[in-house]
Amino acid sequence: MLFMLAEMTAEAAKYIGGGMAAIACAISVFTGFSQGIGEAMVAAKAVEAIGRNPDATPQIKSNMIMGIALTETTGIYGLLISILLLFLVVMPVFA
């Protein structure tokens, strides 16, 4: 193992780093899945609350929209990070 590390060239290290950045890019895209699950849970609980107390519909709706907006930001951040990693790290390595 140490022999292999000693023979690693700078070119090989560059490709290994680019591959690891590509894996990080793929992992950051998965925030969209957790975001979708979170938004579905927020909407389901809001509908459940409106079913129990229809008089509080306007307040529940405004809280639901705020919760969905906060949940949406995680997906946007994940997309932003993956785009930055892709164009600033991965593309220059393999270009």
Tab-separated table of N, CA and C in Angstrom:
chain	number	residue	atom	x	y	z
A	1	MET	N	0.827	-1.192	0.000
A	1	MET	CA	0.000	0.000	0.000
A	1	MET	C	0.870	1.253	0.000
A	2	LEU	N	1.896	1.272	0.847
A	2	LEU	CA	2.766	2.434	0.881
A	2	LEU	C	3.543	2.584	-0.413
A	3	PHE	N	3.876	1.453	-1.027
A	3	PHE	CA	4.582	1.499	-2.298
A	3	PHE	C	3.721	2.166	-3.366
A	4	MET	N	2.410	1.862	-3.347
A	4	MET	CA	1.503	2.449	-4.339
A	4	MET	C	1.375	3.951	-4.112
A	5	LEU	N	1.323	4.381	-2.864
A	5	LEU	CA	1.211	5.805	-2.585
A	5	LEU	C	2.466	6.557	-2.966
A	6	ALA	N	3.618	5.918	-2.814
A	6	ALA	CA	4.872	6.576	-3.150
A	6	ALA	C	5.002	6.786	-4.652
A	7	GLU	N	4.383	5.913	-5.446
A	7	GLU	CA	4.494	6.007	-6.897
A	7	GLU	C	3.390	6.866	-7.520
A	8	MET	N	2.479	7.373	-6.717
A	8	MET	CA	1.390	8.175	-7.255
A	8	MET	C	1.938	9.498	-7.800
A	9	THR	N	1.599	9.793	-8.994
A	9	THR	CA	2.064	11.028	-9.607
A	9	THR	C	1.083	12.151	-9.317
A	10	ALA	N	1.481	13.333	-9.675
A	10	ALA	CA	0.596	14.489	-9.492
A	10	ALA	C	-0.629	14.374	-10.374
A	11	GLU	N	-0.461	13.798	-11.545
A	11	GLU	CA	-1.599	13.622	-12.459
A	11	GLU	C	-2.638	12.671	-11.863
A	12	ALA	N	-2.178	11.581	-11.265
A	12	ALA	CA	-3.094	10.626	-10.646
A	12	ALA	C	-3.804	11.256	-9.459
A	13	ALA	N	-3.090	12.030	-8.670
A	13	ALA	CA	-3.707	12.700	-7.527
A	13	ALA	C	-4.766	13.689	-7.979
A	14	LYS	N	-4.513	14.343	-9.118
A	14	LYS	CA	-5.493	15.288	-9.656
A	14	LYS	C	-6.784	14.569	-10.041
A	15	TYR	N	-6.672	13.407	-10.670
A	15	TYR	CA	-7.861	12.662	-11.077
A	15	TYR	C	-8.593	12.063	-9.875
A	16	ILE	N	-7.853	11.649	-8.872
A	16	ILE	CA	-8.499	11.133	-7.662
A	16	ILE	C	-9.276	12.255	-6.973
A	17	GLY	N	-8.688	13.441	-6.889
A	17	GLY	CA	-9.388	14.581	-6.292
A	17	GLY	C	-10.622	14.975	-7.085
A	18	GLY	N	-10.518	14.936	-8.410
A	18	GLY	CA	-11.683	15.242	-9.244
A	18	GLY	C	-12.789	14.224	-9.065
A	19	GLY	N	-12.413	12.940	-8.934
A	19	GLY	CA	-13.425	11.902	-8.703
A	19	GLY	C	-14.103	12.055	-7.360
A	20	MET	N	-13.327	12.411	-6.343
A	20	MET	CA	-13.928	12.623	-5.022
A	20	MET	C	-14.854	13.834	-5.031
A	21	ALA	N	-14.485	14.878	-5.782
A	21	ALA	CA	-15.364	16.048	-5.891
A	21	ALA	C	-16.646	15.686	-6.637
A	22	ALA	N	-16.551	14.801	-7.631
A	22	ALA	CA	-17.752	14.363	-8.345
A	22	ALA	C	-18.669	13.578	-7.421
A	23	ILE	N	-18.108	12.763	-6.552
A	23	ILE	CA	-18.918	12.030	-5.576
A	23	ILE	C	-19.582	13.004	-4.607
A	24	ALA	N	-18.855	14.019	-4.155
A	24	ALA	CA	-19.441	15.033	-3.268
A	24	ALA	C	-20.563	15.784	-3.966
A	25	CYS	N	-20.404	16.023	-5.254
A	25	CYS	CA	-21.445	16.696	-6.039
A	25	CYS	C	-22.713	15.840	-6.078
A	26	ALA	N	-22.547	14.540	-6.280
A	26	ALA	CA	-23.700	13.639	-6.311
A	26	ALA	C	-24.392	13.564	-4.957
A	27	ILE	N	-23.623	13.576	-3.892
A	27	ILE	CA	-24.214	13.520	-2.549
A	27	ILE	C	-25.000	14.795	-2.260
A	28	SER	N	-24.491	15.937	-2.711
A	28	SER	CA	-25.200	17.188	-2.432
A	28	SER	C	-26.514	17.275	-3.199
A	29	VAL	N	-26.642	16.548	-4.296
A	29	VAL	CA	-27.901	16.546	-5.041
A	29	VAL	C	-28.985	15.805	-4.256
A	30	PHE	N	-28.583	14.874	-3.397
A	30	PHE	CA	-29.561	14.112	-2.630
A	30	PHE	C	-30.329	14.960	-1.621
A	31	THR	N	-29.935	16.209	-1.403
A	31	THR	CA	-30.713	17.064	-0.503
A	31	THR	C	-32.111	17.305	-1.056
A	32	GLY	N	-32.256	17.175	-2.364
A	32	GLY	CA	-33.580	17.333	-2.964
A	32	GLY	C	-34.557	16.266	-2.508
A	33	PHE	N	-34.069	15.052	-2.258
A	33	PHE	CA	-34.946	13.992	-1.782
A	33	PHE	C	-35.442	14.287	-0.365
A	34	SER	N	-34.540	14.714	0.500
A	34	SER	CA	-34.953	15.022	1.868
A	34	SER	C	-35.873	16.240	1.896
A	35	GLN	N	-35.631	17.159	0.990
A	35	GLN	CA	-36.490	18.338	0.903
A	35	GLN	C	-37.910	17.941	0.498
A	36	GLY	N	-38.038	17.051	-0.453
A	36	GLY	CA	-39.365	16.600	-0.880
A	36	GLY	C	-40.120	15.895	0.222
A	37	ILE	N	-39.420	15.086	0.976
A	37	ILE	CA	-40.054	14.387	2.099
A	37	ILE	C	-40.496	15.393	3.157
A	38	GLY	N	-39.643	16.387	3.434
A	38	GLY	CA	-39.990	17.400	4.428
A	38	GLY	C	-41.191	18.229	4.026
A	39	GLU	N	-41.237	18.625	2.761
A	39	GLU	CA	-42.390	19.407	2.295
A	39	GLU	C	-43.673	18.591	2.348
A	40	ALA	N	-43.598	17.326	2.002
A	40	ALA	CA	-44.788	16.473	2.070
A	40	ALA	C	-45.287	16.334	3.500
A	41	MET	N	-44.357	16.216	4.447
A	41	MET	CA	-44.770	16.103	5.849
A	41	MET	C	-45.415	17.396	6.345
A	42	VAL	N	-44.857	18.538	5.949
A	42	VAL	CA	-45.427	19.830	6.359
A	42	VAL	C	-46.844	19.977	5.800
A	43	ALA	N	-47.031	19.660	4.524
A	43	ALA	CA	-48.358	19.792	3.914
A	43	ALA	C	-49.345	18.812	4.527
A	44	ALA	N	-48.912	17.590	4.817
A	44	ALA	CA	-49.814	16.599	5.402
A	44	ALA	C	-50.281	17.030	6.789
A	45	LYS	N	-49.368	17.544	7.586
A	45	LYS	CA	-49.760	17.982	8.933
A	45	LYS	C	-50.645	19.222	8.877
A	46	ALA	N	-50.432	20.085	7.894
A	46	ALA	CA	-51.284	21.270	7.761
A	46	ALA	C	-52.701	20.873	7.368
A	47	VAL	N	-52.825	19.938	6.448
A	47	VAL	CA	-54.160	19.469	6.053
A	47	VAL	C	-54.846	18.777	7.226
A	48	GLU	N	-54.081	18.022	7.990
A	48	GLU	CA	-54.637	17.365	9.172
A	48	GLU	C	-55.128	18.390	10.193
A	49	ALA	N	-54.350	19.458	10.392
A	49	ALA	CA	-54.743	20.498	11.348
A	49	ALA	C	-55.973	21.260	10.863
A	50	ILE	N	-56.047	21.526	9.562
A	50	ILE	CA	-57.229	22.216	9.022
A	50	ILE	C	-58.461	21.332	9.167
A	51	GLY	N	-58.279	20.020	9.004
A	51	GLY	CA	-59.405	19.100	9.185
A	51	GLY	C	-59.912	19.101	10.618
A	52	ARG	N	-59.022	19.284	11.558
A	52	ARG	CA	-59.442	19.307	12.957
A	52	ARG	C	-60.046	20.638	13.370
A	53	ASN	N	-59.489	21.747	12.826
A	53	ASN	CA	-59.939	23.074	13.228
A	53	ASN	C	-60.054	23.970	11.990
A	54	PRO	N	-61.194	23.911	11.284
A	54	PRO	CA	-61.343	24.681	10.051
A	54	PRO	C	-61.326	26.202	10.263
A	55	ASP	N	-61.622	26.663	11.470
A	55	ASP	CA	-61.634	28.105	11.715
A	55	ASP	C	-60.226	28.711	11.684
A	56	ALA	N	-59.223	27.912	11.927
A	56	ALA	CA	-57.846	28.408	11.959
A	56	ALA	C	-57.131	28.240	10.616
A	57	THR	N	-57.896	28.085	9.541
A	57	THR	CA	-57.305	27.835	8.220
A	57	THR	C	-56.323	28.915	7.775
A	58	PRO	N	-56.642	30.220	7.891
A	58	PRO	CA	-55.681	31.223	7.399
A	58	PRO	C	-54.338	31.176	8.130
A	59	GLN	N	-54.377	30.999	9.438
A	59	GLN	CA	-53.139	30.952	10.202
A	59	GLN	C	-52.341	29.681	9.882
A	60	ILE	N	-53.031	28.570	9.729
A	60	ILE	CA	-52.351	27.313	9.398
A	60	ILE	C	-51.734	27.396	8.008
A	61	LYS	N	-52.474	28.012	7.072
A	61	LYS	CA	-51.944	28.141	5.708
A	61	LYS	C	-50.685	29.005	5.677
A	62	SER	N	-50.686	30.105	6.410
A	62	SER	CA	-49.512	30.974	6.400
A	62	SER	C	-48.310	30.275	7.039
A	63	ASN	N	-48.554	29.528	8.111
A	63	ASN	CA	-47.462	28.779	8.736
A	63	ASN	C	-46.960	27.661	7.814
A	64	MET	N	-47.883	27.044	7.077
A	64	MET	CA	-47.495	25.989	6.146
A	64	MET	C	-46.625	26.555	5.031
A	65	ILE	N	-47.004	27.695	4.483
A	65	ILE	CA	-46.221	28.306	3.404
A	65	ILE	C	-44.838	28.694	3.905
A	66	MET	N	-44.746	29.208	5.126
A	66	MET	CA	-43.444	29.553	5.695
A	66	MET	C	-42.587	28.304	5.900
A	67	GLY	N	-43.184	27.234	6.398
A	67	GLY	CA	-42.449	25.986	6.585
A	67	GLY	C	-41.967	25.384	5.285
A	68	ILE	N	-42.804	25.423	4.255
A	68	ILE	CA	-42.402	24.896	2.948
A	68	ILE	C	-41.296	25.766	2.345
A	69	ALA	N	-41.372	27.076	2.527
A	69	ALA	CA	-40.330	27.958	2.001
A	69	ALA	C	-38.991	27.689	2.689
A	70	LEU	N	-39.010	27.471	4.002
A	70	LEU	CA	-37.769	27.152	4.711
A	70	LEU	C	-37.219	25.794	4.289
A	71	THR	N	-38.107	24.846	4.044
A	71	THR	CA	-37.672	23.533	3.601
A	71	THR	C	-37.097	23.592	2.185
A	72	GLU	N	-37.647	24.449	1.360
A	72	GLU	CA	-37.195	24.589	-0.024
A	72	GLU	C	-35.757	25.100	-0.105
A	73	THR	N	-35.342	25.887	0.877
A	73	THR	CA	-33.993	26.442	0.819
A	73	THR	C	-32.915	25.357	0.886
A	74	THR	N	-33.188	24.241	1.561
A	74	THR	CA	-32.183	23.181	1.620
A	74	THR	C	-31.924	22.600	0.244
A	75	GLY	N	-32.966	22.429	-0.539
A	75	GLY	CA	-32.792	21.934	-1.900
A	75	GLY	C	-32.044	22.917	-2.770
A	76	ILE	N	-32.328	24.199	-2.590
A	76	ILE	CA	-31.632	25.226	-3.377
A	76	ILE	C	-30.160	25.280	-2.998
A	77	TYR	N	-29.859	25.172	-1.699
A	77	TYR	CA	-28.460	25.169	-1.266
A	77	TYR	C	-27.723	23.949	-1.814
A	78	GLY	N	-28.355	22.796	-1.773
A	78	GLY	CA	-27.737	21.588	-2.317
A	78	GLY	C	-27.473	21.699	-3.804
A	79	LEU	N	-28.418	22.278	-4.539
A	79	LEU	CA	-28.232	22.482	-5.973
A	79	LEU	C	-27.095	23.464	-6.234
A	80	LEU	N	-27.037	24.527	-5.457
A	80	LEU	CA	-25.971	25.522	-5.621
A	80	LEU	C	-24.599	24.908	-5.353
A	81	ILE	N	-24.489	24.125	-4.290
A	81	ILE	CA	-23.215	23.486	-3.966
A	81	ILE	C	-22.802	22.501	-5.053
A	82	SER	N	-23.765	21.729	-5.560
A	82	SER	CA	-23.414	20.765	-6.602
A	82	SER	C	-22.991	21.462	-7.886
A	83	ILE	N	-23.627	22.570	-8.238
A	83	ILE	CA	-23.225	23.307	-9.441
A	83	ILE	C	-21.842	23.914	-9.254
A	84	LEU	N	-21.576	24.479	-8.081
A	84	LEU	CA	-20.252	25.040	-7.825
A	84	LEU	C	-19.172	23.968	-7.880
A	85	LEU	N	-19.428	22.830	-7.243
A	85	LEU	CA	-18.450	21.746	-7.286
A	85	LEU	C	-18.225	21.256	-8.705
A	86	LEU	N	-19.308	21.143	-9.457
A	86	LEU	CA	-19.199	20.616	-10.813
A	86	LEU	C	-18.372	21.527	-11.711
A	87	PHE	N	-18.672	22.820	-11.689
A	87	PHE	CA	-18.010	23.729	-12.624
A	87	PHE	C	-16.683	24.269	-12.131
A	88	LEU	N	-16.457	24.312	-10.826
A	88	LEU	CA	-15.204	24.871	-10.316
A	88	LEU	C	-14.157	23.821	-9.972
A	89	VAL	N	-14.597	22.571	-9.713
A	89	VAL	CA	-13.639	21.540	-9.315
A	89	VAL	C	-13.574	20.403	-10.332
A	90	VAL	N	-14.715	19.829	-10.661
A	90	VAL	CA	-14.725	18.623	-11.473
A	90	VAL	C	-14.396	18.920	-12.935
A	91	MET	N	-15.036	19.908	-13.525
A	91	MET	CA	-14.830	20.190	-14.953
A	91	MET	C	-13.384	20.591	-15.279
A	92	PRO	N	-12.734	21.446	-14.495
A	92	PRO	CA	-11.342	21.779	-14.825
A	92	PRO	C	-10.390	20.588	-14.723
A	93	VAL	N	-10.700	19.627	-13.845
A	93	VAL	CA	-9.813	18.479	-13.689
A	93	VAL	C	-9.871	17.589	-14.925
A	94	PHE	N	-11.071	17.340	-15.421
A	94	PHE	CA	-11.239	16.406	-16.531
A	94	PHE	C	-11.260	17.089	-17.894
A	95	ALA	N	-11.050	18.393	-17.938
A	95	ALA	CA	-11.065	19.094	-19.233
A	95	ALA	C	-9.710	19.051	-19.902
